[in-house]
PDB file of C-alpha atoms in Angstrom:
ATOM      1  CA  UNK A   1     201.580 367.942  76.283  1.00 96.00           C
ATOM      2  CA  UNK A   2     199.802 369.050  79.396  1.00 97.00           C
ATOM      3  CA  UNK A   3     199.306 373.058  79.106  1.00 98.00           C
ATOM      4  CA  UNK A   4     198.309 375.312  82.278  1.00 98.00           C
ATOM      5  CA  UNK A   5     196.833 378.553  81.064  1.00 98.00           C
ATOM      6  CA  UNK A   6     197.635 382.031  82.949  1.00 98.00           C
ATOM      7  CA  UNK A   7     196.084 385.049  82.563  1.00 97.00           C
ATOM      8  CA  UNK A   8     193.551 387.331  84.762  1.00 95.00           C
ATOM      9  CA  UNK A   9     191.681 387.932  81.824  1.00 96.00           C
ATOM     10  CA  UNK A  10     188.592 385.175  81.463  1.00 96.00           C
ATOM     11  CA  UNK A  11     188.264 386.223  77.442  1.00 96.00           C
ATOM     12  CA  UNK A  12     192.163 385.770  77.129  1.00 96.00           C
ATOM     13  CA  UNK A  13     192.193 382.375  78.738  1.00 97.00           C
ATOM     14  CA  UNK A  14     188.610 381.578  76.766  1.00 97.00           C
ATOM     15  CA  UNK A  15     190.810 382.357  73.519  1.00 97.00           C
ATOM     16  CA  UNK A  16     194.146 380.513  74.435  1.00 98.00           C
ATOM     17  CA  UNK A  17     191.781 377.528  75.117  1.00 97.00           C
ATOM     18  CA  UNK A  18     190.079 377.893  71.877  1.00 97.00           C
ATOM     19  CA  UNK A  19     193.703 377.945  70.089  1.00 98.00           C
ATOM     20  CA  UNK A  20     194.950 375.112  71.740  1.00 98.00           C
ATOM     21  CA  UNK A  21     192.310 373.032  70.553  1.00 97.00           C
ATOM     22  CA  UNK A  22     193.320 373.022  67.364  1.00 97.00           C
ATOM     23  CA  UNK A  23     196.548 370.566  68.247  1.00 97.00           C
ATOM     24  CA  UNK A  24     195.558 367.195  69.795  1.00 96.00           C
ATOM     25  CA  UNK A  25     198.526 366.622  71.094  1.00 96.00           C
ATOM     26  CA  UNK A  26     197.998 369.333  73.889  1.00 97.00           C
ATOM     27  CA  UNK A  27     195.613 368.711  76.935  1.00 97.00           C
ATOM     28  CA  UNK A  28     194.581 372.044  79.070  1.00 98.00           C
ATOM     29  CA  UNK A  29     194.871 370.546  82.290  1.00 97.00           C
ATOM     30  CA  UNK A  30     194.221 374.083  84.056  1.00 97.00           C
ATOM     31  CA  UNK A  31     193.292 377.694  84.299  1.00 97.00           C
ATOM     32  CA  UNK A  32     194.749 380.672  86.620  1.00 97.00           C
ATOM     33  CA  UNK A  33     194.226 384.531  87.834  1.00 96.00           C
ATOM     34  CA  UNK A  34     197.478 384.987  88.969  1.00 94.00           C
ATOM     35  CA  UNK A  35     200.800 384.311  89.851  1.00 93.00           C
ATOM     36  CA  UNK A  36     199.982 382.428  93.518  1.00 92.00           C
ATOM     37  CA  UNK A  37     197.083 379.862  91.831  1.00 95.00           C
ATOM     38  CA  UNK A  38     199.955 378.831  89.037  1.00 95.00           C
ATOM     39  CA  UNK A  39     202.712 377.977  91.946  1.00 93.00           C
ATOM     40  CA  UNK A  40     198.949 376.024  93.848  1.00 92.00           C
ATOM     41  CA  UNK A  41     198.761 374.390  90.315  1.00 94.00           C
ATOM     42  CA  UNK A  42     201.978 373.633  89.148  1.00 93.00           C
ATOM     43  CA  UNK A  43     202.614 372.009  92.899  1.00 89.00           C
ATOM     44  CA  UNK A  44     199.814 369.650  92.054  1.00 91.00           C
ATOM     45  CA  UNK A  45     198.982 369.035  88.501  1.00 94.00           C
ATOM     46  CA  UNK A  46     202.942 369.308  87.249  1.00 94.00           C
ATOM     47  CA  UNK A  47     202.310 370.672  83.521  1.00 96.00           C
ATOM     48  CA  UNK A  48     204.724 370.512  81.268  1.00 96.00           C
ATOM     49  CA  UNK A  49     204.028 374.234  79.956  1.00 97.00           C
ATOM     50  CA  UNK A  50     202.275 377.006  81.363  1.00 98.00           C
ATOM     51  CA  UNK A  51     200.852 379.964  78.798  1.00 98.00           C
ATOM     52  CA  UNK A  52     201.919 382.918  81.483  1.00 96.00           C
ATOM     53  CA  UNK A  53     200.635 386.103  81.060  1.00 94.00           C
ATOM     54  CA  UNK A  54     203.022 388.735  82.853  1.00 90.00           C
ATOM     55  CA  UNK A  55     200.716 391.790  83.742  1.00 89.00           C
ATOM     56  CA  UNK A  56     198.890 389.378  86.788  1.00 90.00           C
ATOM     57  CA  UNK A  57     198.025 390.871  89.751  1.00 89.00           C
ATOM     58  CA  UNK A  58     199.905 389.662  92.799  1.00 86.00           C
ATOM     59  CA  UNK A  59     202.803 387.948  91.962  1.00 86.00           C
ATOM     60  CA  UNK A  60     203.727 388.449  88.581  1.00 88.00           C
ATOM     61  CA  UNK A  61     204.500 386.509  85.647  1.00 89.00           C
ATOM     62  CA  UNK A  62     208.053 387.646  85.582  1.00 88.00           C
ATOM     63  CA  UNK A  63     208.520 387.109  89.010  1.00 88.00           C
ATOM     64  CA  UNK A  64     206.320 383.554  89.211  1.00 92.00           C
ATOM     65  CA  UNK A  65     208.637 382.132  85.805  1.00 90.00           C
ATOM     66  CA  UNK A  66     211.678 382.585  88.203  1.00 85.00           C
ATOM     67  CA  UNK A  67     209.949 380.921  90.969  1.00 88.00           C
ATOM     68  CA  UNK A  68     208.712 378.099  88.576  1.00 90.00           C
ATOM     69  CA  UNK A  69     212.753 377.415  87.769  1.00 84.00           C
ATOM     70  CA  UNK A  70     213.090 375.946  91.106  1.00 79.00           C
ATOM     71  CA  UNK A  71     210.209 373.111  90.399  1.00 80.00           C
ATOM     72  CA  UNK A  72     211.706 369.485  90.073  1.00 79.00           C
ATOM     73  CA  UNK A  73     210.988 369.578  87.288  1.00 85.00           C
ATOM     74  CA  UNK A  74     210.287 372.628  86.275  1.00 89.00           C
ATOM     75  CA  UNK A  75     207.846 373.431  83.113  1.00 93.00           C
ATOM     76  CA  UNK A  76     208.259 375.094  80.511  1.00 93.00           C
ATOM     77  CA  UNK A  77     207.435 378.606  80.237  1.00 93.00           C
ATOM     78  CA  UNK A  78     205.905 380.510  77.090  1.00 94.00           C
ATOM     79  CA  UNK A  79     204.359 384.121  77.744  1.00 92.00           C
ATOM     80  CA  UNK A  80     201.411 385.558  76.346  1.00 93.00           C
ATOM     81  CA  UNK A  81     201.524 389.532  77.028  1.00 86.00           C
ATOM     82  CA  UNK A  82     200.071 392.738  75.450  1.00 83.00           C
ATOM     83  CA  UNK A  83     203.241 394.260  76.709  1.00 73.00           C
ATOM     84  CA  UNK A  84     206.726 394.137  74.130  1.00 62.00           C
ATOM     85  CA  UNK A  85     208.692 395.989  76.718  1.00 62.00           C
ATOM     86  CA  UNK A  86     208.942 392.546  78.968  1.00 59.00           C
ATOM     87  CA  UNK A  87     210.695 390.826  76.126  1.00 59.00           C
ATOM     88  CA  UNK A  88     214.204 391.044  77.624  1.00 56.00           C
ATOM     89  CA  UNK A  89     212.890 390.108  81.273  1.00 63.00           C
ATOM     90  CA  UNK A  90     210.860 386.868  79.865  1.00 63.00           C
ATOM     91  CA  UNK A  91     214.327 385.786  78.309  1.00 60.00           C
ATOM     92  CA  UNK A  92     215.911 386.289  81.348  1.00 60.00           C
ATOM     93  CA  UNK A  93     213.568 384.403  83.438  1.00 65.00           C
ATOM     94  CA  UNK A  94     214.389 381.469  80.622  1.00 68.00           C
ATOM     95  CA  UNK A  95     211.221 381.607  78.936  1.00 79.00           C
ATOM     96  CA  UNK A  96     210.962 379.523  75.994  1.00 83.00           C
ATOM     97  CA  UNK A  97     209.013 382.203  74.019  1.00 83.00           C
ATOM     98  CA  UNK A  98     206.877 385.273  74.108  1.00 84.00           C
ATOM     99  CA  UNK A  99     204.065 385.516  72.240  1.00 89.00           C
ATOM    100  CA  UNK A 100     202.430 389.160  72.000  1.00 87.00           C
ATOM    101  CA  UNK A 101     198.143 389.145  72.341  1.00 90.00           C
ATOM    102  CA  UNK A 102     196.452 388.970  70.465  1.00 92.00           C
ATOM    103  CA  UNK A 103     197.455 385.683  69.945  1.00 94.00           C
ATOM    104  CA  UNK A 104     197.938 384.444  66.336  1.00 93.00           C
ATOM    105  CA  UNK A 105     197.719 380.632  65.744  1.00 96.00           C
ATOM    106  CA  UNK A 106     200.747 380.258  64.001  1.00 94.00           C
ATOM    107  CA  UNK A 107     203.161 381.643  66.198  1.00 91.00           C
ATOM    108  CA  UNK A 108     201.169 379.291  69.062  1.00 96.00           C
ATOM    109  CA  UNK A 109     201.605 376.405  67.161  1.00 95.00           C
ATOM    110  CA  UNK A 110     205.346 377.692  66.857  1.00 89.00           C
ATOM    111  CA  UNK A 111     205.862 378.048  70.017  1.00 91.00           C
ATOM    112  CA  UNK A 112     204.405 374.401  70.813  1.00 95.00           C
ATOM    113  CA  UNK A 113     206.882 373.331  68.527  1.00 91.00           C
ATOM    114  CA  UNK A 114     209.306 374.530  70.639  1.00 87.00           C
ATOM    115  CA  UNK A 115     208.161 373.084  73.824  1.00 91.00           C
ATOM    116  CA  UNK A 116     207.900 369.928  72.267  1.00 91.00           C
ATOM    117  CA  UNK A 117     211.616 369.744  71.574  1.00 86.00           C
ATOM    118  CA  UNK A 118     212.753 370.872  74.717  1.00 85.00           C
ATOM    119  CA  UNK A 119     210.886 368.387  76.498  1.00 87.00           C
ATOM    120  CA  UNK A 120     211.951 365.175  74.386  1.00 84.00           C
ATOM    121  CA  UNK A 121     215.419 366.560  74.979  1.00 76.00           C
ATOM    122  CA  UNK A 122     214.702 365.818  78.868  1.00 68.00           C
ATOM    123  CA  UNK A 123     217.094 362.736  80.023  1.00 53.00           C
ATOM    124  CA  UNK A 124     214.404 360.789  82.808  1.00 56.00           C
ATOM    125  CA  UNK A 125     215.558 361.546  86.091  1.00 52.00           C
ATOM    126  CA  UNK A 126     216.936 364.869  85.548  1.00 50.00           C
ATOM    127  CA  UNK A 127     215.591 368.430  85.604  1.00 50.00           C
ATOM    128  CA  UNK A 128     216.921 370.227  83.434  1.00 51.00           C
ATOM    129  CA  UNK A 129     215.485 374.004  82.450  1.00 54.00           C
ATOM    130  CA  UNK A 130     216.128 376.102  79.345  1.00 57.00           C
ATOM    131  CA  UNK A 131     219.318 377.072  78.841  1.00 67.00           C
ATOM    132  CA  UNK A 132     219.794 381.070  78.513  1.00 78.00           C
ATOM    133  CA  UNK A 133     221.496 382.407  76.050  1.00 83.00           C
ATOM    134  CA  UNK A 134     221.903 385.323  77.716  1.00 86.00           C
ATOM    135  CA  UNK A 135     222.573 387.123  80.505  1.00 87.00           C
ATOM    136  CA  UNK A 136     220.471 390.516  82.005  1.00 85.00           C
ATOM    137  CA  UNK A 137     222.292 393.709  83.599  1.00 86.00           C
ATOM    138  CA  UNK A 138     220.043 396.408  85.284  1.00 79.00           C
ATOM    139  CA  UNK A 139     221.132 399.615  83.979  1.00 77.00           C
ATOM    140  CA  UNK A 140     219.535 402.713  85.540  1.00 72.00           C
ATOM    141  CA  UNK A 141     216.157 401.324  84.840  1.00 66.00           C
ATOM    142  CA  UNK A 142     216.651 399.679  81.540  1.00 71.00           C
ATOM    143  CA  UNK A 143     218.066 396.122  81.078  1.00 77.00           C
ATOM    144  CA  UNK A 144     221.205 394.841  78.771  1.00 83.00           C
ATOM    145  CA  UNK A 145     221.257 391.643  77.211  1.00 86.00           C
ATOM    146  CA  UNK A 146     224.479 390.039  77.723  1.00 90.00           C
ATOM    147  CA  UNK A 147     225.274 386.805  75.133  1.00 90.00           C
ATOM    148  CA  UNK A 148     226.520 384.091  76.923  1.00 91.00           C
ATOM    149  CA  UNK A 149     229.026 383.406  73.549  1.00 91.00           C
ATOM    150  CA  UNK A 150     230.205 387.258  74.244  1.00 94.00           C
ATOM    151  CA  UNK A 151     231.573 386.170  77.774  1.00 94.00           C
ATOM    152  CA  UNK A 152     235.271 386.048  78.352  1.00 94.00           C
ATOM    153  CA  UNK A 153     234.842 385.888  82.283  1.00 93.00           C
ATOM    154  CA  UNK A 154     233.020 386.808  85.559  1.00 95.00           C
ATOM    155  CA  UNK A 155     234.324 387.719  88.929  1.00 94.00           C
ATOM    156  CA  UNK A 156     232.703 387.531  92.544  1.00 93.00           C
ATOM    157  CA  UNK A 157     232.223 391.462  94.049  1.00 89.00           C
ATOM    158  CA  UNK A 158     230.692 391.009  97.300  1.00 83.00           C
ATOM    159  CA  UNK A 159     226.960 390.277  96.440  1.00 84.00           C
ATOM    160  CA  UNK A 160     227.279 391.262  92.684  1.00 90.00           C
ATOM    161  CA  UNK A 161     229.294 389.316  89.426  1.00 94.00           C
ATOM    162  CA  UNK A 162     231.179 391.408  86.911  1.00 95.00           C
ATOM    163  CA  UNK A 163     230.564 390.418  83.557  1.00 96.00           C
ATOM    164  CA  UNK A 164     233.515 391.290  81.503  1.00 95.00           C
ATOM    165  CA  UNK A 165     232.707 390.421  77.736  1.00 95.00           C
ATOM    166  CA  UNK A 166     233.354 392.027  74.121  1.00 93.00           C
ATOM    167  CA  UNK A 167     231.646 395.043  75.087  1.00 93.00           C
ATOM    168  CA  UNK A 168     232.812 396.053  78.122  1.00 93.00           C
ATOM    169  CA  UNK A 169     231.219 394.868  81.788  1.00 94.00           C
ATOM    170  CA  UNK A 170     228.380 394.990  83.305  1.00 93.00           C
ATOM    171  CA  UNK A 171     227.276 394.166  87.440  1.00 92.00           C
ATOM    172  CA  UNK A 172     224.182 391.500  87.548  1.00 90.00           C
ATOM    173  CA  UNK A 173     222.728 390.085  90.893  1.00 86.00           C
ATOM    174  CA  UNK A 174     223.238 386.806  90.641  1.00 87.00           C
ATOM    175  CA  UNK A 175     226.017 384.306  92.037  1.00 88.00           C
ATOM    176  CA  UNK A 176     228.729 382.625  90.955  1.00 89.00           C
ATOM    177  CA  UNK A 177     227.943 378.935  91.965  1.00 87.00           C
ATOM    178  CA  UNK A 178     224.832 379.429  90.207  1.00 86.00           C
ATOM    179  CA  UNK A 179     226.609 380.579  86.836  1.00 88.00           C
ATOM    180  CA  UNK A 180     228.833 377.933  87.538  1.00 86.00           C
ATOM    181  CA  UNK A 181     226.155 374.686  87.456  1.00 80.00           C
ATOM    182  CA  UNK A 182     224.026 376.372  84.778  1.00 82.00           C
ATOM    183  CA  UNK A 183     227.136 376.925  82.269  1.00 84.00           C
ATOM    184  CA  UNK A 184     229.339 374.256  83.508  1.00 79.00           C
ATOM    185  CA  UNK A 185     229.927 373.211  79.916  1.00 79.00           C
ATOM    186  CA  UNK A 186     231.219 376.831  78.879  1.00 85.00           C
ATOM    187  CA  UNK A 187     232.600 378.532  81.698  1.00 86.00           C
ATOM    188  CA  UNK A 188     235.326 377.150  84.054  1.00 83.00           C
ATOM    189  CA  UNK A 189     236.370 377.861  87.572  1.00 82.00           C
ATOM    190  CA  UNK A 190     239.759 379.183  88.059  1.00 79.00           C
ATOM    191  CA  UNK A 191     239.599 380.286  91.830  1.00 80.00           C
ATOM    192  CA  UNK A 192     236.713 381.272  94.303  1.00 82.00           C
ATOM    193  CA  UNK A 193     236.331 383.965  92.799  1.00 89.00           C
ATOM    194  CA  UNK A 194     236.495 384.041  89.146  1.00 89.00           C
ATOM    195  CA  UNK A 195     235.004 381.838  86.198  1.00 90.00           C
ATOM    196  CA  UNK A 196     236.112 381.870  82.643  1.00 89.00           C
ATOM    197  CA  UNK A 197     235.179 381.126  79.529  1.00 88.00           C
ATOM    198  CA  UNK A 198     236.513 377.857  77.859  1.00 85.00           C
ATOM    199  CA  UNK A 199     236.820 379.417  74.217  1.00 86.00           C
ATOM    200  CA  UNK A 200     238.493 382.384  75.546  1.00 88.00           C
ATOM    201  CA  UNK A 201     241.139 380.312  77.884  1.00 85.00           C
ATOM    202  CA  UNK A 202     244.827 380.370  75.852  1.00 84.00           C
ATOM    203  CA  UNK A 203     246.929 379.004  78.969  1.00 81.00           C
ATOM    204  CA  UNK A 204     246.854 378.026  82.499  1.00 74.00           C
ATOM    205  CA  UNK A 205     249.940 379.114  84.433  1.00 74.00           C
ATOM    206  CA  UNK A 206     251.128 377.534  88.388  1.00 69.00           C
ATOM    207  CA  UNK A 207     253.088 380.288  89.948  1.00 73.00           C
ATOM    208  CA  UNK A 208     255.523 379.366  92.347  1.00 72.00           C
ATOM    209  CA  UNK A 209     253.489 379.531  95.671  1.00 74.00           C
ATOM    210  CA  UNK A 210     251.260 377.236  93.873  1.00 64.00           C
ATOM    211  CA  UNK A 211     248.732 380.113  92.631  1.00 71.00           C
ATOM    212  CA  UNK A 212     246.864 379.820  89.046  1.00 69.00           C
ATOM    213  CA  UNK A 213     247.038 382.028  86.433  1.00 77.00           C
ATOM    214  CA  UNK A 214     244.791 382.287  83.446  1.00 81.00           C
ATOM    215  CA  UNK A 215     245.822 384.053  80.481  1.00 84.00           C
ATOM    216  CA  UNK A 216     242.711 384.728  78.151  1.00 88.00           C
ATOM    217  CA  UNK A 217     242.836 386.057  74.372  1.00 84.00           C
ATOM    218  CA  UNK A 218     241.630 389.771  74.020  1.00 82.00           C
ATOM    219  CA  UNK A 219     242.438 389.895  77.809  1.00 86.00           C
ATOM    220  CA  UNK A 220     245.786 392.010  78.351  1.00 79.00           C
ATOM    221  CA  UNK A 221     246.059 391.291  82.002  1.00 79.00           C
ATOM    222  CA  UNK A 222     246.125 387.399  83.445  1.00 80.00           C
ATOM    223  CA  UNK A 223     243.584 386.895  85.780  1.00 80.00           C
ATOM    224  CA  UNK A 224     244.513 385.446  89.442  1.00 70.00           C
TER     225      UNK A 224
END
């Protein structure tokens, strides 16, 4: 497993090396200060995880996991932070796990564990990237974790998607083509504008213009 190790802090990387030593499977193939030098790195040397800390100067970790998604293909992504109030931002940005400093060597080698299966679970020639579980809403400054198994459907508002789901709905940034090709398996186009969750799908009904209509338990209303 080739490892690139994150962190602006020389001590932090000198300990993540230290840790990583201990399992011969891994090879540190790399070090960076920041956000920018892990894109530089990742361009060239392709790891298959990167140790990212998320308090970087520059670009940071949050922001440089989301980046790393669009790599063909892209690594895996474990953080390493002093910081628990990033947790439900590193799951959104599809982080594999988040590990809180100081480091302890059995959560590492847990985590590596991890990594390891997602990787042998890679078909050659593909890319895939961790599947989320769940979805993130802004609220007001705070963020709401949305389970992706809590999801009866989503509908297109201008730049926005409404998440209705078991506990109401919630507005996230993010659009519906891309919901669409990363939950193909769960969530099903209806129309341009609205997706819907396979589970939650009782009937499909053709008006007479030649119209859909989706009719969705624990939905009163069918959706058009």
């Amino acid at each position: 497993m080739r490892v690139l190790i994150a962190d602006d802090e020389p001590l932090a990387r000198e300990r993540l090396r230290m840790l990583l030593g201990e399992h011969p499977q891994v090879e540190v193939i790399g070090e960076a200060e920041n956000g920018q030098q892990v894109l530089q790195q990742c361009e060239h040397l392709h790891p298959d995880l990167v140790l990212l800390d998320i308090a970087m100067p520059g670009v940071d970790g949050l922001e440089t996991a989301r980046l790393l998604r669009q790599s063909q293909p892209p690594p895996a992504v474990v953080f390493c932070t002093a910081y628990d109030q990033h947790a439900l931002s590193a799951f959104d940005a599809a982080a594999l796990d988040y590990l809180m400093k100081p480091v302890r060597p059995e959560r590492l080698a847990s985590a590596l564990e991890k990594v390891a299966t997602f990787l042998a679970g890679r078909v050659p020639g593909t890319a895939p990237r961790p599947l989320r579980t769940h979805l993130c809403a802004r609220l007001r400054g705070s963020l709401r974790l949305i389970a992706i198994g809590d999801i009866r459907y989503l509908q297109a508002e201008e730049k926005y998607v409404i998440v209705h789901h078991t506990r109401g709905e919630d507005l996230i940034e993010e659009s519906l083509k891309s919901l669409e090709d990363e939950f193909a398996e769960r969530l099903v186009r209806i129309h341009r504008n609205c997706l819907v969750a396979r589970d939650e799908l009782v009937e499909l009904r053709r008006s007479g213009d030649g119209q859909v209509h989706a009719v969705l338990r624990n939905v009163p209303q069918t959706l058009e």
